[in-house]
Short mmCIF file of C-alpha atoms and ligand atoms in Angstrom, two decimals:
data_model
loop_
_atom_site.label_atom_id
_atom_site.label_comp_id
_atom_site.label_asym_id
_atom_site.label_seq_id
_atom_site.Cartn_x
_atom_site.Cartn_y
_atom_site.Cartn_z
CA UNK A 9 -8.42 44.17 -23.66
CA UNK A 10 -6.06 43.19 -26.43
CA UNK A 11 -6.74 39.45 -26.19
CA UNK A 12 -10.17 37.82 -26.00
CA UNK A 13 -11.15 36.62 -22.53
CA UNK A 14 -11.50 32.94 -21.68
CA UNK A 15 -13.07 31.58 -18.51
CA UNK A 16 -13.11 27.97 -17.40
CA UNK A 17 -13.39 26.13 -14.12
CA UNK A 18 -13.33 22.73 -12.55
CA UNK A 19 -14.81 21.47 -9.29
CA UNK A 20 -12.40 20.33 -6.58
CA UNK A 21 -14.47 17.18 -6.27
CA UNK A 22 -11.71 14.57 -6.00
CA UNK A 23 -8.16 14.11 -4.77
CA UNK A 24 -6.83 13.69 -8.27
CA UNK A 25 -7.88 14.63 -11.76
CA UNK A 26 -8.42 11.72 -14.13
CA UNK A 27 -7.03 11.18 -17.61
CA UNK A 28 -10.20 12.55 -19.28
CA UNK A 29 -9.89 15.86 -17.42
CA UNK A 30 -6.25 16.02 -18.52
CA UNK A 31 -6.86 15.49 -22.24
CA UNK A 32 -10.37 17.00 -22.43
CA UNK A 33 -9.69 20.13 -20.41
CA UNK A 34 -6.21 20.78 -19.00
CA UNK A 35 -4.12 20.29 -22.15
CA UNK A 36 -6.61 22.46 -24.08
CA UNK A 37 -6.34 25.19 -21.46
CA UNK A 38 -2.55 25.06 -21.52
CA UNK A 39 -2.58 25.52 -25.30
CA UNK A 40 -5.14 28.33 -25.18
CA UNK A 41 -3.47 30.43 -22.51
CA UNK A 42 -1.12 32.01 -25.11
CA UNK A 43 -3.89 33.52 -27.19
CA UNK A 44 -6.41 34.44 -24.47
CA UNK A 45 -6.61 36.52 -21.34
CA UNK A 46 -7.46 33.36 -19.42
CA UNK A 47 -9.20 32.93 -16.05
CA UNK A 48 -8.98 29.43 -14.55
CA UNK A 49 -11.07 28.94 -11.47
CA UNK A 50 -11.26 26.17 -8.89
CA UNK A 51 -15.00 26.31 -8.31
CA UNK A 52 -15.35 25.39 -4.64
CA UNK A 53 -18.69 27.24 -4.29
CA UNK A 54 -20.10 24.79 -6.81
CA UNK A 55 -18.58 21.86 -4.91
CA UNK A 56 -20.72 22.52 -1.80
CA UNK A 57 -23.98 22.05 -3.72
CA UNK A 58 -23.67 18.36 -2.81
CA UNK A 59 -22.69 16.97 0.62
CA UNK A 60 -18.94 17.34 1.27
CA UNK A 61 -16.37 17.09 4.03
CA UNK A 62 -14.73 20.44 4.99
CA UNK A 63 -11.17 19.15 5.55
CA UNK A 64 -11.36 17.11 2.38
CA UNK A 65 -12.71 20.06 0.37
CA UNK A 66 -9.86 22.30 1.58
CA UNK A 67 -7.27 19.68 0.58
CA UNK A 68 -8.91 18.99 -2.77
CA UNK A 69 -9.04 22.70 -3.59
CA UNK A 70 -5.26 23.02 -3.16
CA UNK A 71 -4.62 19.73 -4.97
CA UNK A 72 -6.72 20.79 -7.95
CA UNK A 73 -4.90 24.12 -8.24
CA UNK A 74 -1.53 22.39 -7.90
CA UNK A 75 -2.39 19.97 -10.70
CA UNK A 76 -3.37 22.88 -12.98
CA UNK A 77 0.06 24.46 -12.44
CA UNK A 78 1.92 21.16 -12.70
CA UNK A 79 0.22 20.43 -16.03
CA UNK A 80 1.34 23.78 -17.44
CA UNK A 81 -1.08 26.53 -16.43
CA UNK A 82 1.27 29.45 -15.84
CA UNK A 83 0.03 31.57 -12.92
CA UNK A 84 2.13 34.50 -14.18
CA UNK A 85 0.41 34.48 -17.57
CA UNK A 86 -3.10 33.31 -16.66
CA UNK A 87 -5.29 34.18 -13.70
CA UNK A 88 -5.57 31.07 -11.53
CA UNK A 89 -7.77 31.45 -8.46
CA UNK A 90 -10.21 29.89 -6.02
CA UNK A 91 -13.83 30.95 -6.50
CA UNK A 92 -14.71 31.59 -2.83
CA UNK A 93 -11.86 34.13 -2.61
CA UNK A 94 -13.73 36.46 -4.98
CA UNK A 95 -16.98 37.36 -3.26
CA UNK A 96 -18.36 39.03 -6.40
CA UNK A 97 -19.30 35.53 -7.62
CA UNK A 98 -21.97 35.07 -4.96
CA UNK A 99 -23.06 38.70 -5.17
CA UNK A 100 -23.63 38.64 -8.92
CA UNK A 101 -25.27 35.21 -8.63
CA UNK A 102 -27.89 36.75 -6.35
CA UNK A 103 -28.66 39.52 -8.83
CA UNK A 104 -28.91 37.00 -11.67
CA UNK A 105 -31.21 34.82 -9.51
CA UNK A 106 -33.68 37.67 -9.55
CA UNK A 107 -33.85 37.85 -13.35
CA UNK A 108 -34.02 34.08 -13.90
CA UNK A 109 -37.46 32.52 -14.36
CA UNK A 110 -38.32 29.61 -12.08
CA UNK A 111 -39.48 27.64 -15.12
CA UNK A 112 -36.33 28.56 -16.98
CA UNK A 113 -34.14 27.24 -14.15
CA UNK A 114 -36.32 24.12 -13.88
CA UNK A 115 -35.49 23.19 -17.46
CA UNK A 116 -31.78 22.64 -16.70
CA UNK A 117 -31.25 18.96 -17.44
CA UNK A 118 -28.13 18.57 -15.29
CA UNK A 119 -30.18 19.34 -12.16
CA UNK A 120 -32.77 16.80 -13.23
CA UNK A 121 -30.04 14.16 -13.68
CA UNK A 122 -28.19 14.97 -10.47
CA UNK A 123 -31.29 15.35 -8.30
CA UNK A 124 -32.55 12.00 -9.55
CA UNK A 125 -29.32 10.50 -8.27
CA UNK A 126 -29.64 12.08 -4.80
CA UNK A 127 -33.46 12.17 -4.63
CA UNK A 128 -35.40 15.43 -5.11
CA UNK A 129 -35.86 16.07 -1.36
CA UNK A 130 -32.18 15.41 -0.61
CA UNK A 131 -31.08 17.87 -3.32
CA UNK A 132 -30.17 21.37 -2.17
CA UNK A 133 -31.58 24.59 -3.59
CA UNK A 134 -27.90 25.37 -4.28
CA UNK A 135 -27.77 22.46 -6.70
CA UNK A 136 -30.87 23.88 -8.37
CA UNK A 137 -29.38 27.38 -8.78
CA UNK A 138 -25.92 26.05 -9.74
CA UNK A 139 -26.25 27.18 -13.39
CA UNK A 140 -26.98 30.74 -12.24
CA UNK A 141 -23.77 30.80 -10.18
CA UNK A 142 -21.99 29.48 -13.26
CA UNK A 143 -23.46 32.35 -15.28
CA UNK A 144 -22.07 34.79 -12.69
CA UNK A 145 -18.63 33.13 -12.90
CA UNK A 146 -18.53 33.69 -16.64
CA UNK A 147 -20.11 37.16 -16.87
CA UNK A 148 -17.96 38.77 -14.16
CA UNK A 149 -14.87 38.58 -16.40
CA UNK A 150 -16.57 39.89 -19.57
CA UNK A 151 -15.76 36.49 -21.03
CA UNK A 152 -15.72 35.94 -24.79
CA UNK A 153 -15.09 32.18 -24.88
CA UNK A 154 -16.07 29.38 -22.51
CA UNK A 155 -14.43 26.05 -23.41
CA UNK A 156 -16.74 23.33 -22.09
CA UNK A 157 -17.89 19.80 -22.71
CA UNK A 158 -21.17 19.09 -24.50
CA UNK A 159 -22.90 18.53 -21.13
CA UNK A 160 -22.39 22.21 -20.22
CA UNK A 161 -23.85 23.63 -23.43
CA UNK A 162 -27.24 24.31 -21.84
CA UNK A 163 -25.65 26.25 -18.97
CA UNK A 164 -23.74 28.50 -21.36
CA UNK A 165 -27.01 29.08 -23.28
CA UNK A 166 -28.64 30.19 -20.00
CA UNK A 167 -25.65 32.47 -19.36
CA UNK A 168 -26.13 34.07 -22.77
CA UNK A 169 -29.87 34.54 -22.15
CA UNK A 170 -29.25 36.17 -18.76
CA UNK A 171 -26.56 38.49 -20.16
CA UNK A 172 -28.80 39.56 -23.03
CA UNK A 173 -31.79 40.05 -20.69
CA UNK A 174 -29.79 42.13 -18.20
CA UNK A 175 -28.30 44.25 -20.98
CA UNK A 176 -31.69 44.99 -22.51
CA UNK A 177 -33.37 45.74 -19.16
CA UNK A 178 -30.66 47.80 -17.52
CA UNK A 179 -28.32 48.88 -20.32
CA UNK A 180 -25.23 47.34 -21.87
CA UNK A 181 -23.21 45.70 -19.09
CA UNK A 182 -22.09 42.19 -20.04
CA UNK A 183 -20.28 40.66 -22.97
CA UNK A 184 -22.46 37.82 -24.28
CA UNK A 185 -20.11 34.80 -24.23
CA UNK A 186 -19.79 31.95 -26.71
CA UNK A 187 -19.42 28.31 -25.74
CA UNK A 188 -16.54 26.54 -27.39
CA UNK A 189 -17.64 22.93 -27.34
CA UNK A 190 -14.64 20.64 -27.33
CA UNK A 191 -15.83 18.41 -30.17
CA UNK A 192 -12.63 17.20 -31.77
CA UNK A 193 -11.12 16.02 -28.51
CA UNK A 194 -11.06 12.30 -27.84
CA UNK A 195 -13.35 10.89 -25.21
CA UNK A 196 -11.90 8.25 -22.93
CA UNK A 197 -13.85 5.54 -21.15
CA UNK A 198 -13.70 3.70 -17.85
CA UNK A 199 -11.17 0.82 -18.01
CA UNK A 200 -13.57 -1.54 -16.25
CA UNK A 201 -16.72 -0.35 -17.98
CA UNK A 202 -15.74 0.97 -21.43
CA UNK A 203 -19.36 1.91 -22.19
CA UNK A 204 -19.19 4.72 -19.58
CA UNK A 205 -16.99 7.80 -19.82
CA UNK A 206 -14.06 7.93 -17.46
CA UNK A 207 -15.15 10.25 -14.63
CA UNK A 208 -13.63 11.34 -11.33
CA UNK A 209 -17.05 10.90 -9.76
CA UNK A 210 -17.31 7.25 -10.88
CA UNK A 211 -18.48 4.86 -8.16
CA UNK A 212 -15.43 2.60 -8.46
CA UNK A 213 -11.85 3.80 -8.96
CA UNK A 214 -10.72 0.55 -10.60
CA UNK A 215 -11.35 1.90 -14.10
CA UNK A 216 -9.92 5.39 -13.51
CA UNK A 217 -6.46 6.52 -14.62
CA UNK A 218 -5.65 9.22 -12.07
CA UNK A 219 -3.02 11.88 -12.60
CA UNK A 220 -1.71 11.56 -9.03
CA UNK A 221 -1.77 7.78 -8.62
CA UNK A 222 1.66 6.15 -8.14
CA UNK A 223 2.92 4.53 -11.36
CA UNK A 224 2.50 0.96 -10.02
CA UNK A 225 -1.17 1.59 -9.16
CA UNK A 226 -1.87 2.92 -12.65
CA UNK A 227 0.04 0.04 -14.22
CA UNK A 228 -2.09 -2.51 -12.34
CA UNK A 229 -5.31 -0.79 -13.39
CA UNK A 230 -4.22 -0.77 -17.03
CA UNK A 231 -3.11 -4.44 -16.93
CA UNK A 232 -6.55 -5.36 -15.54
CA UNK A 233 -8.49 -3.27 -18.08
CA UNK A 234 -11.46 -5.07 -19.61
CA UNK A 235 -10.82 -6.27 -23.19
CA UNK A 236 -12.49 -9.10 -25.15
CA UNK A 237 -11.95 -12.71 -26.20
CA UNK A 238 -11.17 -11.96 -29.83
CA UNK A 239 -7.48 -11.30 -29.22
CA UNK A 240 -6.92 -8.87 -32.08
CA UNK A 241 -5.60 -5.34 -31.48
CA UNK A 242 -7.99 -3.43 -33.70
CA UNK A 243 -10.08 -0.26 -33.26
CA UNK A 244 -13.79 -1.10 -33.27
CA UNK A 245 -15.66 1.04 -30.79
CA UNK A 246 -18.89 -0.91 -31.12
CA UNK A 247 -17.64 -4.50 -30.85
CA UNK A 248 -14.34 -3.95 -29.05
CA UNK A 249 -14.91 -0.98 -26.72
CA UNK A 250 -12.19 -1.97 -24.22
CA UNK A 251 -9.38 -2.39 -26.76
CA UNK A 252 -10.55 0.67 -28.71
CA UNK A 253 -10.34 2.73 -25.52
CA UNK A 254 -6.76 1.58 -24.88
CA UNK A 255 -5.87 2.49 -28.48
CA UNK A 256 -7.48 5.92 -28.13
CA UNK A 257 -5.55 6.69 -24.96
CA UNK A 258 -2.29 5.48 -26.50
CA UNK A 259 -2.96 7.58 -29.59
CA UNK A 260 -3.79 10.78 -27.70
CA UNK A 261 -0.80 10.55 -25.36
CA UNK A 262 1.75 9.73 -28.11
CA UNK A 263 0.22 11.91 -30.85
CA UNK A 264 0.29 8.88 -33.16
CA UNK A 265 -2.48 7.71 -35.51
CA UNK A 266 -4.53 4.70 -34.40
CA UNK A 267 -3.67 2.87 -37.67
CA UNK A 268 0.04 3.15 -37.02
CA UNK A 269 -0.45 1.73 -33.50
CA UNK A 270 -2.55 -1.15 -34.88
CA UNK A 271 0.29 -1.92 -37.29
CA UNK A 272 2.92 -1.83 -34.56
CA UNK A 273 0.95 -4.34 -32.47
CA UNK A 274 -0.16 -6.62 -35.30
CA UNK A 275 0.04 -10.25 -34.21
CA UNK A 276 0.82 -9.32 -30.60
CA UNK A 277 -1.31 -9.78 -27.46
CA UNK A 278 -3.32 -7.34 -25.35
CA UNK A 279 -0.70 -7.66 -22.60
CA UNK A 280 1.90 -6.02 -24.88
CA UNK A 281 -0.39 -3.11 -25.69
CA UNK A 282 -1.22 -2.64 -22.02
CA UNK A 283 2.45 -2.66 -20.98
CA UNK A 284 3.32 -0.09 -23.65
CA UNK A 285 0.35 2.05 -22.61
CA UNK A 286 1.31 1.91 -18.93
CA UNK A 287 4.74 3.23 -19.90
CA UNK A 288 3.33 6.12 -21.92
CA UNK A 289 0.94 7.08 -19.12
CA UNK A 290 3.83 6.92 -16.67
CA UNK A 291 5.98 9.19 -18.87
CA UNK A 292 3.12 11.68 -19.15
CA UNK A 293 1.99 11.77 -15.53
CA UNK A 294 5.17 11.21 -13.51
CA UNK A 295 6.53 14.73 -14.09
CA UNK A 296 3.08 16.22 -13.36
CA UNK A 297 2.75 14.15 -10.20
CA UNK A 298 6.22 15.12 -9.00
CA UNK A 299 5.61 18.82 -9.67
CA UNK A 300 2.23 18.60 -7.90
CA UNK A 301 3.90 17.02 -4.88
CA UNK A 302 6.51 19.80 -4.81
CA UNK A 303 3.79 22.44 -4.90
CA UNK A 304 1.79 20.71 -2.17
CA UNK A 305 4.90 20.41 0.00
CA UNK A 306 4.98 24.22 0.22
CA UNK A 307 1.36 25.20 0.94
CA UNK A 308 2.33 28.76 1.93
CA UNK A 309 3.82 29.39 -1.50
CA UNK A 310 0.84 27.78 -3.24
CA UNK A 311 -1.55 29.92 -1.18
CA UNK A 312 0.51 32.99 -2.11
CA UNK A 313 0.15 32.16 -5.82
CA UNK A 314 -3.60 31.66 -5.38
CA UNK A 315 -3.96 34.89 -3.40
CA UNK A 316 -2.22 36.74 -6.22
CA UNK A 317 -4.63 35.17 -8.69
CA UNK A 318 -7.57 36.14 -6.50
CA UNK A 319 -6.29 39.77 -6.35
CA UNK A 320 -6.21 40.01 -10.11
CA UNK A 321 -9.60 38.26 -10.45
CA UNK A 322 -11.07 40.57 -7.79
CA UNK A 323 -9.98 43.64 -9.73
CA UNK A 324 -11.84 42.61 -12.86
CA UNK A 325 -14.84 41.09 -11.05
CA UNK A 326 -15.35 44.09 -8.77
CA UNK A 327 -15.32 46.48 -11.72
CA UNK A 328 -18.14 44.46 -13.34
CA UNK A 329 -20.09 44.14 -10.10
CA UNK A 330 -19.83 47.92 -9.43
CA UNK A 331 -21.33 48.56 -12.86
CA UNK A 332 -24.11 46.02 -12.21
CA UNK A 333 -24.98 47.56 -8.83
CA UNK A 334 -25.01 51.01 -10.37
CA UNK A 335 -27.33 49.81 -13.18
CA UNK A 336 -29.87 48.25 -10.82
CA UNK A 337 -30.02 51.21 -8.46
CA UNK A 338 -27.77 50.18 -5.54
P1 ADP B 18 -15.56 14.38 -14.29
O1 ADP B 18 -16.60 13.50 -14.91
O2 ADP B 18 -14.24 13.71 -14.17
O3 ADP B 18 -16.04 14.97 -12.98
P2 ADP B 18 -16.22 16.84 -15.55
O4 ADP B 18 -17.54 16.39 -16.05
O5 ADP B 18 -16.18 17.73 -14.36
O6 ADP B 18 -15.29 15.57 -15.28
O7 ADP B 18 -15.45 17.51 -16.76
C1 ADP B 18 -14.32 18.34 -16.60
C2 ADP B 18 -13.61 18.44 -17.93
O8 ADP B 18 -12.95 17.20 -18.24
C3 ADP B 18 -14.53 18.73 -19.12
O9 ADP B 18 -13.89 19.68 -19.96
C4 ADP B 18 -14.67 17.42 -19.83
O10 ADP B 18 -14.85 17.58 -21.20
C5 ADP B 18 -13.35 16.72 -19.52
N1 ADP B 18 -13.58 15.28 -19.41
C6 ADP B 18 -14.10 14.65 -18.34
N2 ADP B 18 -14.17 13.33 -18.54
C7 ADP B 18 -13.70 13.10 -19.80
C8 ADP B 18 -13.51 11.92 -20.59
N3 ADP B 18 -13.82 10.73 -20.13
N4 ADP B 18 -12.98 12.06 -21.83
C9 ADP B 18 -12.62 13.28 -22.30
N5 ADP B 18 -12.78 14.43 -21.61
C10 ADP B 18 -13.31 14.35 -20.37
NA1 NA B 19 -18.28 15.52 -12.66
#
């Protein structure tokens, strides 16, 4: 390899990505694909760890891939693929299952959080072993860098532990990856509940800016965003979370400093800021939405692109898996 390897994935868990996914993940990936040998995976095996509808999952998988491409992931430059099309993921996950301690897996806080939501008995064993599948995803490509949010730090630590353990037990096989925690990137919050992060799995969609929503739907959501009674357009995360969130989004999408936006809107009302923001969001997402629709209108071509990605991913993944099987005596 001449370039370091990057692996990242996203679950096809909704019909549309939300603004946070766009600024916190997609735009970073687009920028990084020049300097890395990048693998971008739609992780549908992870998506079935919670109850899901088959037809919906199939549609969401295509829609997620289409949004990656529409936002600027170049399938000629980077390897874009669907996880279930590379069977080495489940095969390596099994091997890694056998070197993971039960106590070690039990310490994963995301499972604790998620299983509390669904109830321990309603949670699948797949949800429990999710981090081990994620370790397989990463290790198959001899990944150097995994760009993730803070919430995934523990899973990348487990991945490093498993790689190191396998290497010392069976001989050097895996690159031990590094997490690249996206610290500097702005966090955006729900428009209706600006204490909570914007999330595609939020219970209500009223506070979500979705990449694929029609412009008039997004405009309405922005115009109805929660603000405060103080009336001043000023960044103050603690006392004015709603207005601060609108300023953050405006700043990230225009590349302008918050102070300069505060100055522009001095003496004006929240309605003016919201209208301006709706326009900026529209300018950002309309081309992505239109390109996504074009890609979805030709599913055969999209499937061909994804099959090509899976071929390339399979080549690399199979080479790693062959070495693993050889090491463990298969
Ligand atoms: P979601 O909560 O929408 O399901 P995930 O937790 O799957 O999103 O995160 C996918 C990526 O999107 C991560 O890289 C994460 O950092 C980014 N991301 C998600 N929500 C936000 C947000 N509100 N602000 C900034 N980045 C976000
Ligand atoms: Na999520």
